[in-house]
Amino acid sequence: MEAARKLKNPNRAWIRPLIEQGGARYQQIVRQIATAVDDLVLRPGDRLPPQRELATALGVDLTTVTRAYSELRALGLLEAQGAGGSYIKRKASGQDTTVDLGMNIPPLLDGSFFAQLMRAGVAHAQERMGSGDPLMSYHVGAGAPVDRQAAAVWLQPMLGAVDPGRIVICPGGQSALGALLLTCSRPGDCVLTEGLTYPGLLAAAQTLDRSVVAVAADAQGMSPDALEDACARGGARVLYLNPTIHNPTTRTLSAERRAALHAVASRHGLAIIEDDPYWRIAGDAPAPLAALAGPSGAKHGAPVYYISTLSKCLAPGLRTAFIAMPHGAAITPVLDALRSISLMPASWMTAVATHAIETGMAHDMVKLVRHELAQRQRLAGRLLPQGVQCHPHGLHLWLELPPLADPYRLIQIAQQRGVGVADADAFRADESVHKALRISLGGAMSQEQLRVALEKLSAILQEEHRPARATGIV
C-alpha cells in the first residue's frame, strides 16, 4: 500500500546529468525531482540519495544540493528526517501537522465571513448566467466592462480615479508580471530589482530569458544612487519594485524615495513594473509610483505599470489581479502577451471578485484580515523578539541570523518539528549571501496554531544560534 511505502535504499532512477546552459544548478536539481514526482518516477515515501552522494554523482558542490533540498522542502515536496534521510513527502492528510510559515497567504480563509463572501459571489455569478450572460464562454480582451469598473473601484484608494479603459483584468499577479516582462523588454534585456526580491520575478525572468540585475539597497529600500549606477552600465529596460511591505524585507519606500527612484528611471528611459500586493493591508503606505507619475507619466517620465492582486488580502484562489496601464501606453501588446500565457482570466472567479468589490464585502474582508494580522504580528513580537523586521499589518516577518548560523540546518530542524519557513536564498537576485528567514503568519489556521509553531521556532533558534539584535522595526 502506498501509504506505507518507505524505501530504505535511495531511489536514483530520476538522476540525469546537469545541462551547462540549463540555469542555476540547484534549480536544475529541483526541476529534475519535481518532474520525477509528476511522472511517478519518484513516489511519496521514496528516499533520495544523501546530499554528499548526490553532489558527487552530479559533479556539484555539497552546498548546491543542500540548497536544492531546502527549496524542495519549501515547495512541500521533501520531508527531511535527519540521519534517517530525505524522503518524497506524502500527500497532505489529516495526519500532517506541519504549519506552513513559508508561504505568504492571508489568514481567515477558513473563516465564516470569507465563506459568506464566496457564497454570495457564486450566487451572483449564477444569476448572471441565468439572465443570459455568457459567463462560461471565452472572454478574450482586457475584461468585461462590469469587471473593469469594479477594478477601478478597488484601485481608487491607491491611485485615485482610474479610467476603467486603462485597466486589464488578469488571472493572478504572476501572469500580469509575466505579460509585462514580455511587453516591456526583449530576450537578453536586464531587469533591475533589489538584491532580495520576489521569487516570482526571478522565475519569470529566467523562463523568459531576461537577465536580473541586483541594485543595492539601504535601510530605506532601493538606493537611487545605486540605481543610477546600474542604469549607467547599460542594458536595462525594466525596473521592478515591490514598494510596500517589501517581500521579503518588509521595508516600505517613503514618498521621497519613490519620487527619487521614479526620477532616475525617467532619466534613463526605464519602464517600471510596480508590484504592490500589500498596499491595502498596510494602511499607511505612501501613494504608489503610478500615482506620482500622473497623467503625463508616459510622455514625460518613466511609465509605471501598476499591479494589484487580491491574492494577498482576500485569497490566492480567486486568481484575480489588475494592471493599471500608464497614461498613453498601448494596451494591445499587454493583451497579446496575456493571451500567450493564459488566454483569459477565469470568468467565474472574476465574477465572484467583482461582486465582492461592488457590495463592499471585499473592503470588509480586508479590514478583518488587517485586524487579524495585527494580532498575529503582536503574538510574533512576543515570541520572536530578537532580530525581527516587520510591519504591524504585514503577512510576514524578516529574521536576520548571526554570521555563523546555518539556515539550511535551521529549516531542516524546523521541518522535522512541524514548522515550515523560507530562507533568504529563495529571494536572492545575485550571489550575495544573506542569512535570514522569512516567516509568514497567514498559513496557520488559528492564532493558537501560530503560537505553537512560533514557540517551536523560537526554541530551535535558541538551541542552535542566538539571532542578531534588531536594528529597528520597519
Short mmCIF file of C-alpha atoms in Angstrom, two decimals:
data_model
loop_
_atom_site.label_atom_id
_atom_site.label_comp_id
_atom_site.label_asym_id
_atom_site.label_seq_id
_atom_site.Cartn_x
_atom_site.Cartn_y
_atom_site.Cartn_z
CA MET A 1 0.00 0.00 0.00
CA GLU A 2 1.46 3.40 -0.99
CA ALA A 3 0.70 4.99 2.40
CA ALA A 4 3.17 2.54 3.94
CA ARG A 5 5.79 2.91 1.19
CA LYS A 6 9.13 3.94 2.63
CA LEU A 7 12.19 2.77 0.77
CA LYS A 8 15.31 2.00 2.76
CA ASN A 9 17.59 2.38 -0.27
CA PRO A 10 17.63 5.68 -2.19
CA ASN A 11 15.75 5.96 -5.48
CA ARG A 12 18.31 7.06 -8.08
CA ALA A 13 16.27 6.38 -11.22
CA TRP A 14 15.49 10.07 -11.74
CA ILE A 15 19.08 11.37 -11.80
CA ARG A 16 20.21 12.94 -15.09
CA PRO A 17 23.38 14.95 -15.93
CA LEU A 18 23.04 18.68 -15.43
CA ILE A 19 23.00 20.91 -18.50
CA GLU A 20 25.71 23.56 -18.99
CA GLN A 21 23.24 26.23 -20.16
CA GLY A 22 20.29 24.95 -18.14
CA GLY A 23 20.29 27.66 -15.49
CA ALA A 24 21.35 27.53 -11.84
CA ARG A 25 22.45 24.04 -10.89
CA TYR A 26 20.37 23.85 -7.71
CA GLN A 27 17.29 24.82 -9.74
CA GLN A 28 18.05 22.06 -12.27
CA ILE A 29 18.09 19.56 -9.41
CA VAL A 30 14.79 20.91 -8.11
CA ARG A 31 13.24 20.61 -11.59
CA GLN A 32 14.55 17.06 -12.04
CA ILE A 33 12.99 15.92 -8.78
CA ALA A 34 9.72 17.78 -9.31
CA THR A 35 9.41 16.30 -12.81
CA ALA A 36 10.17 12.83 -11.49
CA VAL A 37 7.40 13.24 -8.92
CA ASP A 38 4.97 14.37 -11.63
CA ASP A 39 5.96 11.39 -13.80
CA LEU A 40 5.68 8.95 -10.84
CA VAL A 41 9.35 8.03 -11.15
CA LEU A 42 9.56 9.28 -7.58
CA ARG A 43 6.63 8.48 -5.34
CA PRO A 44 5.67 9.50 -1.80
CA GLY A 45 7.92 7.68 0.64
CA ASP A 46 10.83 7.27 -1.81
CA ARG A 47 14.18 8.07 -0.27
CA LEU A 48 16.53 10.49 -2.05
CA PRO A 49 20.29 9.96 -2.10
CA PRO A 50 22.26 11.56 0.74
CA GLN A 51 23.27 15.10 -0.18
CA ARG A 52 27.01 14.38 -0.35
CA GLU A 53 26.43 11.30 -2.54
CA LEU A 54 24.20 13.24 -4.94
CA ALA A 55 26.73 16.09 -5.10
CA THR A 56 29.41 13.60 -6.17
CA ALA A 57 27.13 11.95 -8.73
CA LEU A 58 26.24 15.29 -10.35
CA GLY A 59 29.68 16.88 -10.01
CA VAL A 60 28.50 19.84 -7.92
CA ASP A 61 29.31 21.31 -4.54
CA LEU A 62 27.54 19.99 -1.47
CA THR A 63 26.03 23.44 -0.89
CA THR A 64 24.30 23.24 -4.28
CA VAL A 65 22.49 20.04 -3.31
CA THR A 66 21.73 21.39 0.16
CA ARG A 67 20.15 24.45 -1.41
CA ALA A 68 18.10 22.30 -3.82
CA TYR A 69 16.81 20.09 -0.99
CA SER A 70 15.94 23.19 1.01
CA GLU A 71 13.96 24.57 -1.94
CA LEU A 72 12.14 21.24 -2.30
CA ARG A 73 11.18 21.35 1.38
CA ALA A 74 9.84 24.87 0.92
CA LEU A 75 7.78 23.59 -2.03
CA GLY A 76 6.35 20.83 0.15
CA LEU A 77 7.92 18.01 -1.91
CA LEU A 78 10.58 16.84 0.52
CA GLU A 79 10.47 15.51 4.06
CA ALA A 80 13.76 15.52 5.98
CA GLN A 81 14.25 13.06 8.83
CA GLY A 82 17.75 13.96 9.99
CA ALA A 83 20.04 10.93 10.00
CA GLY A 84 17.11 8.91 8.64
CA GLY A 85 17.45 10.63 5.27
CA SER A 86 15.27 12.75 2.97
CA TYR A 87 12.03 11.39 1.53
CA ILE A 88 9.47 12.47 -1.04
CA LYS A 89 6.66 13.86 1.04
CA ARG A 90 3.30 12.15 1.22
CA LYS A 91 0.14 13.90 0.15
CA ALA A 92 -1.32 16.23 2.74
CA SER A 93 -3.68 14.42 5.09
CA GLY A 94 -5.34 14.82 8.42
CA GLN A 95 -2.18 13.37 9.99
CA ASP A 96 0.05 16.10 8.56
CA THR A 97 0.59 18.54 11.43
CA THR A 98 3.10 20.83 9.68
CA VAL A 99 2.24 24.52 9.97
CA ASP A 100 3.35 26.33 6.83
CA LEU A 101 5.00 29.63 7.73
CA GLY A 102 6.82 29.67 4.39
CA MET A 103 4.05 30.94 2.09
CA ASN A 104 2.57 34.43 2.13
CA ILE A 105 -1.19 33.89 2.19
CA PRO A 106 -3.84 35.91 4.02
CA PRO A 107 -5.39 34.43 7.17
CA LEU A 108 -9.11 33.73 7.70
CA LEU A 109 -9.54 31.68 4.51
CA ASP A 110 -11.50 29.21 6.62
CA GLY A 111 -13.46 31.94 8.41
CA SER A 112 -17.21 32.42 8.34
CA PHE A 113 -17.06 35.82 6.66
CA PHE A 114 -14.96 34.51 3.79
CA ALA A 115 -17.38 31.60 3.35
CA GLN A 116 -20.22 34.14 3.23
CA LEU A 117 -18.32 36.19 0.64
CA MET A 118 -17.86 33.13 -1.55
CA ARG A 119 -21.49 32.01 -1.27
CA ALA A 120 -22.73 35.48 -2.21
CA GLY A 121 -20.34 35.71 -5.14
CA VAL A 122 -21.26 32.29 -6.52
CA ALA A 123 -24.98 33.08 -6.21
CA HIS A 124 -24.41 36.35 -8.10
CA ALA A 125 -22.48 34.54 -10.84
CA GLN A 126 -25.35 32.06 -11.20
CA GLU A 127 -27.80 34.96 -11.51
CA ARG A 128 -25.67 36.46 -14.27
CA MET A 129 -25.71 33.17 -16.16
CA GLY A 130 -29.47 32.84 -15.68
CA SER A 131 -30.01 36.29 -17.20
CA GLY A 132 -28.16 35.30 -20.39
CA ASP A 133 -24.64 36.44 -19.51
CA PRO A 134 -22.23 34.10 -21.40
CA LEU A 135 -20.05 33.91 -18.31
CA MET A 136 -18.64 30.47 -19.04
CA SER A 137 -17.70 31.20 -22.66
CA TYR A 138 -14.42 32.59 -23.98
CA HIS A 139 -13.67 36.18 -22.94
CA VAL A 140 -10.50 37.49 -24.54
CA GLY A 141 -9.52 41.10 -24.10
CA ALA A 142 -8.97 43.38 -21.13
CA GLY A 143 -12.07 42.19 -19.27
CA ALA A 144 -15.81 42.77 -19.22
CA PRO A 145 -16.89 46.39 -18.56
CA VAL A 146 -18.51 45.44 -15.25
CA ASP A 147 -15.27 43.78 -14.06
CA ARG A 148 -13.07 46.69 -15.15
CA GLN A 149 -15.41 49.13 -13.40
CA ALA A 150 -15.12 47.09 -10.20
CA ALA A 151 -11.34 47.09 -10.61
CA ALA A 152 -11.40 50.89 -10.84
CA VAL A 153 -13.27 50.97 -7.52
CA TRP A 154 -10.66 48.65 -5.98
CA LEU A 155 -7.78 50.81 -7.24
CA GLN A 156 -9.28 54.16 -6.26
CA PRO A 157 -7.71 54.32 -2.75
CA MET A 158 -4.25 53.75 -4.25
CA LEU A 159 -4.39 55.67 -7.50
CA GLY A 160 -7.38 57.99 -7.26
CA ALA A 161 -9.92 57.98 -10.09
CA VAL A 162 -8.85 55.45 -12.73
CA ASP A 163 -10.37 55.19 -16.19
CA PRO A 164 -11.66 51.58 -16.46
CA GLY A 165 -10.40 51.65 -20.05
CA ARG A 166 -6.83 51.68 -18.68
CA ILE A 167 -7.36 48.51 -16.61
CA VAL A 168 -6.55 44.95 -17.64
CA ILE A 169 -8.08 42.02 -15.75
CA CYS A 170 -5.54 39.24 -15.21
CA PRO A 171 -5.66 35.66 -13.85
CA GLY A 172 -3.40 36.46 -10.90
CA GLY A 173 -0.43 38.70 -10.29
CA GLN A 174 2.13 36.25 -11.66
CA SER A 175 0.55 36.21 -15.12
CA ALA A 176 0.38 40.02 -15.02
CA LEU A 177 4.09 40.14 -14.20
CA GLY A 178 4.98 37.74 -16.99
CA ALA A 179 2.90 39.67 -19.51
CA LEU A 180 4.56 42.96 -18.57
CA LEU A 181 8.06 41.49 -18.86
CA LEU A 182 7.14 40.30 -22.35
CA THR A 183 5.72 43.72 -23.21
CA CYS A 184 8.40 45.98 -21.77
CA SER A 185 11.57 44.04 -22.60
CA ARG A 186 13.18 41.67 -25.05
CA PRO A 187 15.15 38.44 -24.50
CA GLY A 188 18.53 39.25 -23.02
CA ASP A 189 17.45 42.60 -21.58
CA CYS A 190 18.20 43.47 -17.97
CA VAL A 191 15.54 43.77 -15.30
CA LEU A 192 16.69 45.82 -12.31
CA THR A 193 15.48 44.91 -8.83
CA GLU A 194 16.72 44.76 -5.26
CA GLY A 195 19.22 42.09 -4.27
CA LEU A 196 16.48 40.38 -2.27
CA THR A 197 13.31 40.26 -4.32
CA TYR A 198 10.09 38.41 -5.08
CA PRO A 199 10.84 34.82 -6.23
CA GLY A 200 8.07 35.06 -8.83
CA LEU A 201 10.06 37.74 -10.63
CA LEU A 202 13.18 35.57 -10.63
CA ALA A 203 11.24 32.61 -12.02
CA ALA A 204 9.52 34.67 -14.72
CA ALA A 205 12.74 36.38 -15.80
CA GLN A 206 14.58 33.07 -16.08
CA THR A 207 11.77 31.48 -18.09
CA LEU A 208 11.54 34.48 -20.43
CA ASP A 209 15.34 34.84 -20.85
CA ARG A 210 15.57 38.19 -19.09
CA SER A 211 18.64 38.93 -17.01
CA VAL A 212 18.01 40.06 -13.44
CA VAL A 213 20.50 42.62 -12.09
CA ALA A 214 20.54 43.44 -8.38
CA VAL A 215 20.54 47.08 -7.26
CA ALA A 216 21.89 47.85 -3.81
CA ALA A 217 19.51 48.94 -1.06
CA ASP A 218 19.92 50.79 2.20
CA ALA A 219 17.73 50.88 5.30
CA GLN A 220 15.06 52.76 3.33
CA GLY A 221 14.96 50.41 0.33
CA MET A 222 16.49 50.58 -3.14
CA SER A 223 19.16 53.28 -3.37
CA PRO A 224 18.63 55.95 -6.08
CA ASP A 225 22.41 56.34 -6.44
CA ALA A 226 22.85 52.59 -6.92
CA LEU A 227 20.02 52.62 -9.47
CA GLU A 228 21.79 55.46 -11.30
CA ASP A 229 24.98 53.39 -11.43
CA ALA A 230 23.14 50.30 -12.67
CA CYS A 231 21.46 52.31 -15.43
CA ALA A 232 24.78 53.82 -16.48
CA ARG A 233 26.15 50.33 -17.13
CA GLY A 234 23.52 49.88 -19.85
CA GLY A 235 21.30 47.03 -20.96
CA ALA A 236 18.45 47.75 -18.55
CA ARG A 237 14.92 48.14 -19.86
CA VAL A 238 12.75 47.49 -16.80
CA LEU A 239 12.78 48.41 -13.12
CA TYR A 240 10.83 46.07 -10.84
CA LEU A 241 9.68 47.45 -7.49
CA ASN A 242 7.72 45.94 -4.61
CA PRO A 243 7.42 49.21 -2.69
CA THR A 244 5.01 48.41 0.16
CA ILE A 245 5.89 45.86 2.86
CA HIS A 246 8.65 44.61 0.59
CA ASN A 247 8.86 40.87 0.11
CA PRO A 248 10.92 39.68 1.92
CA THR A 249 12.49 42.51 3.99
CA THR A 250 9.16 44.23 4.99
CA ARG A 251 10.53 47.72 4.15
CA THR A 252 8.10 50.31 2.77
CA LEU A 253 9.53 53.01 0.50
CA SER A 254 8.90 56.56 1.65
CA ALA A 255 7.22 59.06 -0.65
CA GLU A 256 10.57 60.80 -1.13
CA ARG A 257 12.34 57.55 -2.05
CA ARG A 258 9.58 56.64 -4.51
CA ALA A 259 9.88 60.02 -6.20
CA ALA A 260 13.68 59.74 -6.36
CA LEU A 261 13.58 56.28 -7.95
CA HIS A 262 10.99 57.41 -10.47
CA ALA A 263 13.17 60.36 -11.40
CA VAL A 264 16.18 58.10 -12.06
CA ALA A 265 14.09 55.69 -14.12
CA SER A 266 12.73 58.63 -16.12
CA ARG A 267 16.18 59.94 -16.95
CA HIS A 268 17.26 56.54 -18.26
CA GLY A 269 14.10 55.59 -20.13
CA LEU A 270 13.14 52.62 -17.96
CA ALA A 271 9.66 51.17 -17.72
CA ILE A 272 8.62 50.49 -14.11
CA ILE A 273 6.65 47.46 -13.00
CA GLU A 274 5.18 48.38 -9.64
CA ASP A 275 4.06 45.16 -7.94
CA ASP A 276 2.02 46.34 -4.96
CA PRO A 277 0.01 43.47 -3.42
CA TYR A 278 0.23 44.72 0.17
CA TRP A 279 -0.83 48.38 -0.19
CA ARG A 280 -4.37 47.83 1.10
CA ILE A 281 -3.39 45.79 4.14
CA ALA A 282 -0.59 48.22 5.08
CA GLY A 283 -2.93 51.13 5.74
CA ASP A 284 -0.07 53.63 5.99
CA ALA A 285 1.73 53.38 2.65
CA PRO A 286 2.52 56.48 0.56
CA ALA A 287 0.92 56.90 -2.83
CA PRO A 288 2.21 54.40 -5.42
CA LEU A 289 4.72 55.48 -8.04
CA ALA A 290 1.91 55.08 -10.58
CA ALA A 291 0.08 57.93 -8.86
CA LEU A 292 3.24 60.04 -8.73
CA ALA A 293 3.73 59.61 -12.48
CA GLY A 294 0.49 61.50 -13.14
CA PRO A 295 -1.45 61.81 -16.40
CA SER A 296 1.67 62.74 -18.36
CA GLY A 297 3.84 59.95 -16.93
CA ALA A 298 4.06 58.01 -20.18
CA LYS A 299 5.16 61.08 -22.15
CA HIS A 300 7.43 62.95 -19.75
CA GLY A 301 8.58 60.33 -17.29
CA ALA A 302 9.01 56.63 -16.74
CA PRO A 303 5.79 54.76 -17.49
CA VAL A 304 4.56 52.84 -14.46
CA TYR A 305 2.61 49.61 -14.87
CA TYR A 306 0.78 49.05 -11.60
CA ILE A 307 -0.17 45.51 -10.45
CA SER A 308 -2.71 44.96 -7.69
CA THR A 309 -3.82 41.45 -6.76
CA LEU A 310 -6.49 40.01 -4.48
CA SER A 311 -4.24 37.08 -3.53
CA LYS A 312 -2.60 38.69 -0.51
CA CYS A 313 -5.61 40.38 1.07
CA LEU A 314 -8.52 38.10 0.08
CA ALA A 315 -7.46 34.70 -1.29
CA PRO A 316 -4.94 33.28 -3.79
CA GLY A 317 -7.64 31.02 -5.20
CA LEU A 318 -9.62 33.95 -6.58
CA ARG A 319 -6.87 34.27 -9.24
CA THR A 320 -7.79 37.88 -9.95
CA ALA A 321 -5.39 40.77 -10.41
CA PHE A 322 -5.48 44.14 -12.12
CA ILE A 323 -2.96 46.06 -14.22
CA ALA A 324 -3.42 49.83 -14.29
CA MET A 325 -1.79 50.89 -17.54
CA PRO A 326 0.29 54.08 -17.82
CA HIS A 327 -1.45 57.01 -19.50
CA GLY A 328 -0.94 56.82 -23.23
CA ALA A 329 0.57 53.31 -23.23
CA ALA A 330 -0.78 50.89 -25.83
CA ILE A 331 -2.86 48.15 -24.22
CA THR A 332 -2.77 45.70 -27.15
CA PRO A 333 0.78 44.37 -26.54
CA VAL A 334 -0.13 43.53 -22.94
CA LEU A 335 -3.28 41.73 -24.08
CA ASP A 336 -1.30 39.79 -26.68
CA ALA A 337 1.21 38.74 -24.02
CA LEU A 338 -1.52 37.69 -21.60
CA ARG A 339 -3.22 35.59 -24.25
CA SER A 340 0.06 33.78 -24.89
CA ILE A 341 0.34 32.96 -21.20
CA SER A 342 -3.21 32.12 -20.10
CA LEU A 343 -5.64 33.14 -22.87
CA MET A 344 -8.05 34.76 -20.38
CA PRO A 345 -8.92 35.09 -16.70
CA ALA A 346 -11.27 32.56 -15.10
CA SER A 347 -14.57 34.37 -15.67
CA TRP A 348 -16.31 32.60 -12.80
CA MET A 349 -13.72 33.71 -10.24
CA THR A 350 -13.56 37.20 -11.70
CA ALA A 351 -17.36 37.45 -11.28
CA VAL A 352 -17.03 36.45 -7.63
CA ALA A 353 -14.30 39.06 -7.10
CA THR A 354 -16.33 41.74 -8.88
CA HIS A 355 -19.38 41.06 -6.71
CA ALA A 356 -17.25 41.22 -3.56
CA ILE A 357 -15.91 44.64 -4.60
CA GLU A 358 -19.28 46.01 -5.73
CA THR A 359 -21.03 45.04 -2.49
CA GLY A 360 -18.23 46.25 -0.22
CA MET A 361 -17.62 42.73 1.10
CA ALA A 362 -14.05 42.78 -0.22
CA HIS A 363 -13.39 46.00 1.71
CA ASP A 364 -14.87 44.48 4.88
CA MET A 365 -12.75 41.35 4.40
CA VAL A 366 -9.60 43.45 4.13
CA LYS A 367 -10.46 45.12 7.44
CA LEU A 368 -10.87 41.71 9.08
CA VAL A 369 -7.57 40.49 7.62
CA ARG A 370 -5.75 43.62 8.82
CA HIS A 371 -7.15 43.19 12.33
CA GLU A 372 -6.15 39.51 12.40
CA LEU A 373 -2.65 40.28 11.10
CA ALA A 374 -2.17 42.96 13.75
CA GLN A 375 -2.90 40.38 16.43
CA ARG A 376 -0.61 37.84 14.81
CA GLN A 377 2.20 40.37 14.50
CA ARG A 378 1.90 41.21 18.19
CA LEU A 379 1.99 37.50 19.02
CA ALA A 380 5.11 37.04 16.90
CA GLY A 381 6.69 40.09 18.53
CA ARG A 382 6.32 38.47 21.94
CA LEU A 383 7.68 35.10 20.86
CA LEU A 384 10.38 36.23 18.42
CA PRO A 385 11.70 39.44 19.99
CA GLN A 386 15.20 39.37 18.53
CA GLY A 387 16.30 40.39 15.08
CA VAL A 388 12.80 40.78 13.66
CA GLN A 389 11.83 43.30 10.98
CA CYS A 390 8.12 43.62 10.38
CA HIS A 391 5.15 45.80 9.55
CA PRO A 392 2.29 45.92 12.07
CA HIS A 393 -0.17 44.57 9.47
CA GLY A 394 2.24 42.58 7.32
CA LEU A 395 1.84 38.99 6.19
CA HIS A 396 5.44 38.17 7.04
CA LEU A 397 8.49 38.87 9.21
CA TRP A 398 12.16 39.04 8.27
CA LEU A 399 14.51 37.50 10.82
CA GLU A 400 18.22 38.09 10.27
CA LEU A 401 20.53 35.40 11.60
CA PRO A 402 24.06 35.76 13.00
CA PRO A 403 27.06 35.17 10.71
CA LEU A 404 27.76 31.66 11.98
CA ALA A 405 24.19 30.45 11.62
CA ASP A 406 23.35 27.61 9.24
CA PRO A 407 19.94 28.47 7.70
CA TYR A 408 19.66 25.09 5.99
CA ARG A 409 20.06 23.26 9.28
CA LEU A 410 17.53 25.55 10.97
CA ILE A 411 14.99 24.93 8.23
CA GLN A 412 15.58 21.19 8.34
CA ILE A 413 15.08 21.02 12.10
CA ALA A 414 12.00 23.23 11.88
CA GLN A 415 10.50 20.96 9.21
CA GLN A 416 11.15 17.92 11.37
CA ARG A 417 9.26 19.61 14.20
CA GLY A 418 6.33 20.57 12.00
CA VAL A 419 7.13 24.19 11.06
CA GLY A 420 7.83 25.37 7.52
CA VAL A 421 9.73 28.63 6.86
CA ALA A 422 11.54 30.19 3.89
CA ASP A 423 15.22 31.15 3.88
CA ALA A 424 16.88 34.07 2.13
CA ASP A 425 18.20 32.01 -0.79
CA ALA A 426 14.72 31.86 -2.33
CA PHE A 427 14.81 35.66 -2.74
CA ARG A 428 18.38 36.26 -3.97
CA ALA A 429 18.80 38.18 -7.22
CA ASP A 430 22.60 37.84 -7.11
CA GLU A 431 25.28 35.73 -5.44
CA SER A 432 25.34 37.71 -2.20
CA VAL A 433 24.99 35.68 0.98
CA HIS A 434 22.06 36.60 3.23
CA LYS A 435 21.45 34.61 6.37
CA ALA A 436 17.85 35.23 7.25
CA LEU A 437 14.42 33.63 7.42
CA ARG A 438 11.12 34.90 6.10
CA ILE A 439 8.35 33.86 8.47
CA SER A 440 4.80 34.13 7.13
CA LEU A 441 1.90 34.47 9.53
CA GLY A 442 -1.17 33.69 7.44
CA GLY A 443 -0.67 29.96 6.86
CA ALA A 444 -1.58 28.97 10.42
CA MET A 445 -5.29 28.19 10.65
CA SER A 446 -5.64 29.97 14.01
CA GLN A 447 -3.70 32.17 16.39
CA GLU A 448 -3.31 29.20 18.72
CA GLN A 449 -1.76 27.11 15.94
CA LEU A 450 0.52 30.04 15.10
CA ARG A 451 1.53 30.40 18.75
CA VAL A 452 2.58 26.74 18.96
CA ALA A 453 4.52 26.98 15.70
CA LEU A 454 6.33 30.17 16.72
CA GLU A 455 7.19 28.72 20.12
CA LYS A 456 8.77 25.74 18.35
CA LEU A 457 10.70 28.04 16.03
CA SER A 458 11.85 30.21 18.93
CA ALA A 459 13.10 27.15 20.79
CA ILE A 460 15.02 25.97 17.72
CA LEU A 461 16.66 29.37 17.31
CA GLN A 462 17.73 29.39 20.96
CA GLU A 463 19.09 25.87 20.70
CA GLU A 464 21.07 26.46 17.52
CA HIS A 465 22.03 30.13 17.41
CA ARG A 466 21.03 33.33 19.04
CA PRO A 467 19.71 35.72 16.32
CA ALA A 468 21.25 39.13 15.85
CA ARG A 469 19.68 42.04 17.73
CA ALA A 470 17.05 44.01 15.87
CA THR A 471 18.16 47.22 14.24
CA GLY A 472 14.63 48.60 14.32
CA ILE A 473 11.12 47.81 13.18
CA VAL A 474 10.43 48.80 9.58
#
